[in-house]
Short mmCIF file of C-alpha atoms in Angstrom, two decimals:
data_model
loop_
_atom_site.label_atom_id
_atom_site.label_comp_id
_atom_site.label_asym_id
_atom_site.label_seq_id
_atom_site.Cartn_x
_atom_site.Cartn_y
_atom_site.Cartn_z
CA UNK B 1 -19.69 7.80 43.77
CA UNK B 2 -18.97 4.62 42.06
CA UNK B 3 -16.84 1.57 43.80
CA UNK B 4 -15.31 -1.28 41.77
CA UNK B 5 -16.12 -4.88 43.29
CA UNK B 6 -15.29 -6.55 40.43
CA UNK B 7 -13.96 -9.87 41.76
CA UNK B 8 -14.07 -9.06 45.05
CA UNK B 9 -15.45 -11.97 47.16
CA UNK B 10 -18.61 -11.55 49.38
CA UNK B 11 -16.85 -12.52 52.46
CA UNK B 12 -14.57 -9.94 51.81
CA UNK B 13 -17.78 -7.90 52.44
CA UNK B 14 -17.78 -7.04 56.19
CA UNK B 15 -20.62 -5.02 57.96
CA UNK B 16 -18.87 -3.46 61.23
CA UNK B 17 -19.61 -1.17 64.19
CA UNK B 18 -17.48 1.48 65.20
CA UNK B 19 -17.21 2.95 68.63
CA UNK B 20 -14.77 5.95 67.39
CA UNK B 21 -16.67 6.50 63.96
CA UNK B 22 -20.13 7.00 65.68
CA UNK B 23 -18.28 9.56 68.53
CA UNK B 24 -17.17 11.19 65.36
CA UNK B 25 -20.70 11.35 63.94
CA UNK B 26 -22.28 12.49 67.90
CA UNK B 27 -19.45 15.19 68.02
CA UNK B 28 -20.75 16.46 64.19
CA UNK B 29 -24.63 16.59 65.54
CA UNK B 30 -23.33 18.61 68.69
CA UNK B 31 -21.99 21.22 66.03
CA UNK B 32 -24.45 21.08 63.80
CA UNK B 33 -28.05 20.43 65.32
CA UNK B 34 -29.39 21.97 61.50
CA UNK B 35 -28.58 18.46 60.26
CA UNK B 36 -29.93 16.04 62.68
CA UNK B 37 -33.09 17.52 63.71
CA UNK B 38 -33.83 13.73 65.75
CA UNK B 39 -31.10 14.25 67.91
CA UNK B 40 -31.91 17.95 69.40
CA UNK B 41 -33.15 17.00 72.66
CA UNK B 42 -29.33 14.61 73.08
CA UNK B 43 -27.42 17.66 71.52
CA UNK B 44 -29.34 20.53 73.83
CA UNK B 45 -28.73 18.25 77.57
CA UNK B 46 -25.07 17.38 75.95
CA UNK B 47 -23.81 20.66 75.47
CA UNK B 48 -25.26 22.01 78.52
CA UNK B 49 -23.28 19.47 80.59
CA UNK B 50 -19.94 20.25 79.19
CA UNK B 51 -17.25 20.66 81.23
CA UNK B 52 -16.07 24.27 80.27
CA UNK B 53 -12.55 23.20 79.44
CA UNK B 54 -13.94 20.60 77.46
CA UNK B 55 -16.25 22.28 75.60
CA UNK B 56 -13.12 24.77 74.14
CA UNK B 57 -11.16 22.16 73.42
CA UNK B 58 -13.87 20.95 70.85
CA UNK B 59 -14.63 23.60 69.40
CA UNK B 60 -10.72 24.08 68.94
CA UNK B 61 -10.74 20.43 67.12
CA UNK B 62 -13.99 21.14 65.40
CA UNK B 63 -13.16 21.32 61.85
CA UNK B 64 -12.35 17.45 61.87
CA UNK B 65 -16.18 16.89 62.29
CA UNK B 66 -17.86 19.76 60.91
CA UNK B 67 -17.77 20.66 57.36
CA UNK B 68 -16.27 17.61 56.84
CA UNK B 69 -16.13 14.21 58.34
CA UNK B 70 -12.08 13.40 59.00
CA UNK B 71 -11.11 9.84 57.96
CA UNK B 72 -9.38 9.64 61.43
CA UNK B 73 -12.72 8.92 62.73
CA UNK B 74 -12.16 5.46 60.19
CA UNK B 75 -8.02 4.46 61.33
CA UNK B 76 -8.87 0.94 60.59
CA UNK B 77 -9.43 1.63 56.45
CA UNK B 78 -6.03 3.45 56.43
CA UNK B 79 -3.55 1.58 58.50
CA UNK B 80 -1.24 0.24 56.01
CA UNK B 81 -0.89 -4.23 56.81
CA UNK B 82 -4.09 -3.61 59.01
CA UNK B 83 -7.20 -6.46 58.41
CA UNK B 84 -9.90 -3.42 57.81
CA UNK B 85 -11.45 -4.68 60.93
CA UNK B 86 -12.91 -2.10 63.82
CA UNK B 87 -12.41 -2.17 67.25
CA UNK B 88 -14.28 -3.80 70.33
CA UNK B 89 -14.29 -0.54 72.46
CA UNK B 90 -13.26 3.12 71.81
CA UNK B 91 -9.69 2.26 73.28
CA UNK B 92 -9.21 -0.48 70.74
CA UNK B 93 -10.30 2.05 67.78
CA UNK B 94 -8.07 4.73 69.33
CA UNK B 95 -5.18 2.26 69.50
CA UNK B 96 -5.81 1.41 65.83
CA UNK B 97 -5.73 5.38 65.16
CA UNK B 98 -2.04 5.10 66.79
CA UNK B 99 -1.07 2.92 64.41
CA UNK B 100 -1.29 5.64 61.52
CA UNK B 101 1.47 6.77 59.99
CA UNK B 102 1.96 10.45 60.72
CA UNK B 103 1.71 11.15 57.25
CA UNK B 104 -1.64 9.58 56.84
CA UNK B 105 -3.17 10.76 60.01
CA UNK B 106 -2.04 14.80 59.20
CA UNK B 107 -3.34 14.21 55.28
CA UNK B 108 -6.72 13.07 57.30
CA UNK B 109 -6.93 15.61 59.86
CA UNK B 110 -6.73 18.14 57.17
CA UNK B 111 -8.92 17.25 55.33
CA UNK B 112 -10.65 20.76 55.18
CA UNK B 113 -7.74 22.31 53.42
CA UNK B 114 -7.55 19.72 50.54
CA UNK B 115 -11.43 18.45 50.37
CA UNK B 116 -11.32 18.86 46.11
CA UNK B 117 -8.39 17.07 46.35
CA UNK B 118 -9.38 14.18 48.63
CA UNK B 119 -9.23 11.26 45.62
CA UNK B 120 -6.37 12.35 43.90
CA UNK B 121 -4.14 10.83 46.04
CA UNK B 122 -2.52 14.36 46.47
CA UNK B 123 0.89 14.13 49.03
CA UNK B 124 0.89 15.01 52.80
CA UNK B 125 1.45 18.50 53.76
CA UNK B 126 4.20 17.07 55.88
CA UNK B 127 6.16 15.80 52.74
CA UNK B 128 4.88 17.88 50.35
CA UNK B 129 5.74 22.25 50.11
CA UNK B 130 3.19 22.93 47.96
CA UNK B 131 0.42 20.76 49.82
CA UNK B 132 1.78 22.44 53.30
CA UNK B 133 0.97 25.75 51.77
CA UNK B 134 -2.24 25.25 51.11
CA UNK B 135 -2.86 23.65 54.23
CA UNK B 136 -1.59 26.86 55.90
CA UNK B 137 -3.56 29.45 53.60
CA UNK B 138 -7.02 27.49 53.65
CA UNK B 139 -6.68 26.73 57.42
CA UNK B 140 -6.38 31.19 57.54
CA UNK B 141 -9.66 31.34 55.80
CA UNK B 142 -11.42 29.18 58.51
CA UNK B 143 -10.04 31.04 61.60
CA UNK B 144 -7.39 31.69 63.92
CA UNK B 145 -7.88 28.60 65.87
CA UNK B 146 -7.98 26.10 62.78
CA UNK B 147 -4.42 27.83 61.42
CA UNK B 148 -3.07 27.57 64.90
CA UNK B 149 -4.25 23.59 65.12
CA UNK B 150 -3.09 23.27 61.73
CA UNK B 151 0.32 25.29 62.32
CA UNK B 152 1.21 22.61 65.24
CA UNK B 153 0.30 19.52 64.02
CA UNK B 154 2.25 20.31 60.91
CA UNK B 155 5.34 21.51 63.43
CA UNK B 156 4.65 18.64 65.89
CA UNK B 157 2.50 15.97 64.64
CA UNK B 158 3.26 13.31 67.31
CA UNK B 159 2.15 15.63 70.09
CA UNK B 160 -1.21 16.92 68.67
CA UNK B 161 -1.84 13.24 67.88
CA UNK B 162 -1.26 12.56 71.92
CA UNK B 163 -3.66 15.60 72.76
CA UNK B 164 -6.57 14.35 69.75
CA UNK B 165 -6.67 11.22 71.75
CA UNK B 166 -6.96 12.79 75.21
CA UNK B 167 -9.87 14.78 73.58
CA UNK B 168 -11.77 11.43 72.68
CA UNK B 169 -10.87 10.12 75.81
CA UNK B 170 -12.49 13.03 77.69
CA UNK B 171 -15.28 12.72 75.74
CA UNK B 172 -15.97 9.19 76.23
CA UNK B 173 -15.76 9.88 79.91
CA UNK B 174 -18.05 12.71 79.97
CA UNK B 175 -20.87 12.17 77.51
CA UNK B 176 -20.33 9.42 74.88
CA UNK B 177 -19.66 6.56 77.36
CA UNK B 178 -23.17 6.12 78.31
CA UNK B 179 -24.19 7.16 74.16
CA UNK B 180 -22.50 4.40 73.15
CA UNK B 181 -24.16 1.71 75.85
CA UNK B 182 -27.42 2.76 74.03
CA UNK B 183 -26.66 2.43 70.97
CA UNK B 184 -24.46 0.02 70.13
CA UNK B 185 -26.89 -2.61 70.34
CA UNK B 186 -29.15 -1.44 67.85
CA UNK B 187 -25.73 -0.71 65.59
CA UNK B 188 -24.68 -4.52 66.36
CA UNK B 189 -28.24 -5.91 65.37
CA UNK B 190 -28.28 -3.75 62.14
CA UNK B 191 -25.20 -5.20 61.23
CA UNK B 192 -25.65 -9.14 62.00
CA UNK B 193 -28.85 -8.43 59.96
CA UNK B 194 -26.94 -7.14 56.68
CA UNK B 195 -24.59 -9.82 57.18
CA UNK B 196 -27.09 -12.37 57.15
CA UNK B 197 -29.19 -10.60 54.17
CA UNK B 198 -26.11 -10.55 52.31
CA UNK B 199 -25.23 -14.29 52.78
CA UNK B 200 -28.46 -15.20 51.96
CA UNK B 201 -30.11 -13.11 49.77
CA UNK B 202 -26.48 -11.53 47.81
CA UNK B 203 -24.80 -8.12 46.81
CA UNK B 204 -28.50 -6.04 45.58
CA UNK B 205 -30.78 -7.26 48.18
CA UNK B 206 -27.90 -6.11 50.98
CA UNK B 207 -27.13 -3.01 49.30
CA UNK B 208 -30.98 -2.06 48.57
CA UNK B 209 -31.40 -2.55 52.32
CA UNK B 210 -28.46 -0.12 53.60
CA UNK B 211 -29.98 2.78 51.41
CA UNK B 212 -31.95 3.58 48.41
CA UNK B 213 -29.00 5.64 47.16
CA UNK B 214 -26.88 2.23 46.50
CA UNK B 215 -27.07 0.25 43.40
CA UNK B 216 -24.93 -2.21 41.48
CA UNK B 217 -24.61 -2.10 37.60
CA UNK B 218 -26.01 -4.33 35.13
CA UNK B 219 -23.11 -7.04 35.76
CA UNK B 220 -22.69 -6.12 39.46
CA UNK B 221 -19.45 -5.15 39.08
CA UNK B 222 -19.83 -1.90 40.76
CA UNK B 223 -21.47 -0.02 43.10
CA UNK B 224 -23.24 3.45 42.69
CA UNK B 225 -23.67 5.08 45.39
CA UNK B 226 -26.45 8.57 44.66
CA UNK B 227 -24.28 11.52 45.75
CA UNK B 228 -23.59 15.38 44.70
CA UNK B 229 -19.67 14.60 44.82
CA UNK B 230 -17.83 12.52 42.17
CA UNK B 231 -15.51 9.58 42.87
CA UNK B 232 -14.36 6.24 42.49
CA UNK B 233 -11.88 3.39 44.06
CA UNK B 234 -11.88 -0.27 44.30
CA UNK B 235 -12.94 -2.28 46.59
CA UNK B 236 -10.93 -5.36 45.10
CA UNK B 237 -7.71 -3.45 45.38
CA UNK B 238 -4.81 -6.66 46.72
CA UNK B 239 -2.87 -3.51 47.48
CA UNK B 240 -4.66 -1.68 49.99
CA UNK B 241 -6.25 -5.08 51.48
CA UNK B 242 -8.71 -6.56 49.05
CA UNK B 243 -12.29 -5.52 50.96
CA UNK B 244 -15.36 -3.24 51.82
CA UNK B 245 -16.57 -2.16 54.82
CA UNK B 246 -20.07 -0.82 55.78
CA UNK B 247 -20.65 0.77 59.63
CA UNK B 248 -24.41 1.68 61.06
CA UNK B 249 -24.81 4.81 62.49
CA UNK B 250 -27.49 6.38 64.67
CA UNK B 251 -26.40 9.80 64.46
CA UNK B 252 -25.64 9.52 60.58
CA UNK B 253 -29.14 10.61 58.89
CA UNK B 254 -29.12 12.39 56.85
CA UNK B 255 -25.41 11.87 56.15
CA UNK B 256 -24.18 8.85 53.57
CA UNK B 257 -20.03 8.92 54.37
CA UNK B 258 -18.33 7.20 51.34
CA UNK B 259 -14.48 6.95 52.63
CA UNK B 260 -12.60 6.52 48.95
CA UNK B 261 -9.58 7.91 49.60
CA UNK B 262 -6.34 6.52 47.34
CA UNK B 263 -5.01 3.90 49.32
CA UNK B 264 -7.32 3.44 51.94
CA UNK B 265 -10.23 0.36 52.11
CA UNK B 266 -13.20 1.58 51.09
CA UNK B 267 -15.92 2.83 54.21
CA UNK B 268 -19.75 3.13 53.71
CA UNK B 269 -20.80 5.07 56.75
CA UNK B 270 -24.75 4.30 56.54
CA UNK B 271 -27.66 5.83 59.08
CA UNK B 272 -29.97 3.47 60.37
CA UNK B 273 -33.01 5.41 60.72
CA UNK B 274 -34.57 8.68 59.31
CA UNK B 275 -36.37 11.26 61.19
CA UNK B 276 -39.94 12.76 60.43
CA UNK B 277 -39.53 16.77 59.24
CA UNK B 278 -41.59 19.48 58.80
CA UNK B 279 -44.38 19.75 56.07
CA UNK B 280 -42.58 21.84 52.89
CA UNK B 281 -43.57 25.88 52.27
CA UNK B 282 -45.77 27.41 50.58
CA UNK B 283 -46.34 26.23 47.24
CA UNK B 284 -45.61 30.08 46.00
CA UNK B 285 -41.55 30.38 48.14
CA UNK B 286 -41.35 26.75 47.17
CA UNK B 287 -41.24 27.46 43.55
CA UNK B 288 -39.08 30.38 44.47
CA UNK B 289 -36.60 28.45 45.96
CA UNK B 290 -36.43 25.66 43.43
CA UNK B 291 -36.07 27.71 40.85
CA UNK B 292 -32.71 28.78 42.60
CA UNK B 293 -31.27 25.80 42.95
CA UNK B 294 -32.37 24.59 39.09
CA UNK B 295 -29.25 24.64 38.20
CA UNK B 296 -26.56 21.79 39.02
CA UNK B 297 -23.68 24.25 40.16
CA UNK B 298 -25.50 25.81 42.51
CA UNK B 299 -27.24 22.37 44.04
CA UNK B 300 -23.09 21.90 44.01
CA UNK B 301 -22.31 24.37 45.92
CA UNK B 302 -25.33 24.03 48.43
CA UNK B 303 -23.81 21.02 49.24
CA UNK B 304 -20.32 22.95 50.88
CA UNK B 305 -22.79 25.27 52.10
CA UNK B 306 -24.93 23.02 54.05
CA UNK B 307 -21.98 21.49 55.67
CA UNK B 308 -20.03 24.87 57.06
CA UNK B 309 -19.89 28.37 56.39
CA UNK B 310 -17.84 29.21 52.86
CA UNK B 311 -15.85 32.05 51.37
CA UNK B 312 -16.31 32.55 48.22
CA UNK B 313 -12.54 32.05 47.15
CA UNK B 314 -13.10 28.90 49.16
CA UNK B 315 -16.06 27.47 46.94
CA UNK B 316 -14.18 28.63 43.71
CA UNK B 317 -11.40 26.38 44.43
CA UNK B 318 -13.41 23.60 45.29
CA UNK B 319 -15.59 23.52 42.03
CA UNK B 320 -12.84 24.90 39.74
CA UNK B 321 -14.49 28.09 38.47
CA UNK B 322 -14.08 31.70 39.12
CA UNK B 323 -14.66 34.11 42.09
CA UNK B 324 -17.05 36.36 39.84
CA UNK B 325 -19.26 32.75 38.68
CA UNK B 326 -19.54 32.08 42.61
CA UNK B 327 -20.60 35.18 43.29
CA UNK B 328 -23.49 34.88 40.59
CA UNK B 329 -24.56 31.85 41.83
CA UNK B 330 -24.54 33.33 45.59
CA UNK B 331 -26.43 36.10 44.77
CA UNK B 332 -29.25 33.86 43.16
CA UNK B 333 -29.67 31.49 46.25
CA UNK B 334 -29.41 34.87 48.59
CA UNK B 335 -32.46 36.13 46.41
CA UNK B 336 -34.66 32.53 46.92
CA UNK B 337 -33.45 33.10 50.99
CA UNK B 338 -31.43 30.10 51.04
CA UNK B 339 -28.47 31.40 52.55
CA UNK B 340 -27.04 33.56 54.64
CA UNK B 341 -24.18 35.54 54.79
CA UNK B 342 -21.57 36.96 57.80
CA UNK B 343 -18.06 38.89 57.81
CA UNK B 344 -15.59 37.85 59.61
CA UNK B 345 -12.36 40.08 59.36
CA UNK B 346 -11.53 40.15 55.60
CA UNK B 347 -13.61 37.16 54.68
CA UNK B 348 -17.19 36.94 54.10
CA UNK B 349 -18.65 33.71 54.97
CA UNK B 350 -21.40 31.85 53.16
CA UNK B 351 -24.15 29.20 54.57
CA UNK B 352 -26.99 27.76 54.07
CA UNK B 353 -30.03 28.09 56.40
CA UNK B 354 -30.49 24.65 56.93
CA UNK B 355 -33.87 26.14 58.58
CA UNK B 356 -35.40 27.29 55.58
CA UNK B 357 -33.76 23.90 53.65
CA UNK B 358 -35.56 21.82 56.06
CA UNK B 359 -38.95 23.54 55.13
CA UNK B 360 -38.42 22.40 51.36
CA UNK B 361 -38.49 18.70 52.50
CA UNK B 362 -36.67 15.50 53.73
CA UNK B 363 -35.09 14.83 49.86
CA UNK B 364 -33.83 17.69 49.42
CA UNK B 365 -31.57 18.18 53.19
CA UNK B 366 -31.13 13.98 52.85
CA UNK B 367 -29.81 14.89 48.96
CA UNK B 368 -27.27 17.45 50.13
CA UNK B 369 -26.02 16.52 53.28
CA UNK B 370 -25.51 12.94 51.97
#
């Protein structure tokens, strides 16, 4: 992942905190506790205390944060003519989200249906019949709730946006206000520290402090993020408001999120700490599993499968390979005991077994989930 920063003044690089972004990752931790071993206690207690109605609504909208992290949680980066600054409260962040136009909101909300086109600047499903048909088809593969939500969003985006805001407000009342009060001090302190580091030590030092996965090229014109995905954007593009925003998160590890959608301000969403994980498995089992993962395509497939169950067809579409090729890779991974498979109607869904993956060590888990 590359972010061009040639000609970008350091004063246009901002470290901010965002309640809405942290809410998104806390919801992800609730949906995928296996991704976040350091938050098992919080996730268990929070899930148990949810009112049934709120739990049902969260399940209905979880594709916004479960297998992909929707850009609706970073609206400050996508508001046309905005200043790229986050809100001081969840209400202010939600007000910024309300200012986003319908085309961008719908595209961001339906990111799970067009992840393979994320960096291409594909038209919105609201304006393109082709993208609309694709969104509905991909949503159908996810399940009836996702399909119904997608249909409603495409038919009446305004009413769905009101529903989503109310959902986030109810999360704030139910659990997130207390959670944010607890974590915001640490996040604000980290943002201040990184800002001072940038001012006194420069780009190279501050990016290394953010994450070992960040580095500059030789002439410091490009920021390189070591992720199992490919993308490029330009932080110095004045057409979208030159600048780069970095946001710390308490819930994020092992994810290192990079918003690089065309026309949006680049954002790096980075974790501020990492927990200890279990020791690796036996040498014999480790060898079997590492041999299965030696193929670069299987590593890329694992990146998808770690986030959500996928069908063979979805994986083929995401990686531009044939379904039989995907099936051959799945067979190798399944033989090594790295994936689970279940059937839902006519769809067969594959998922990475995160319990097994955790035993490979934190480097692998962080690599595929970054």
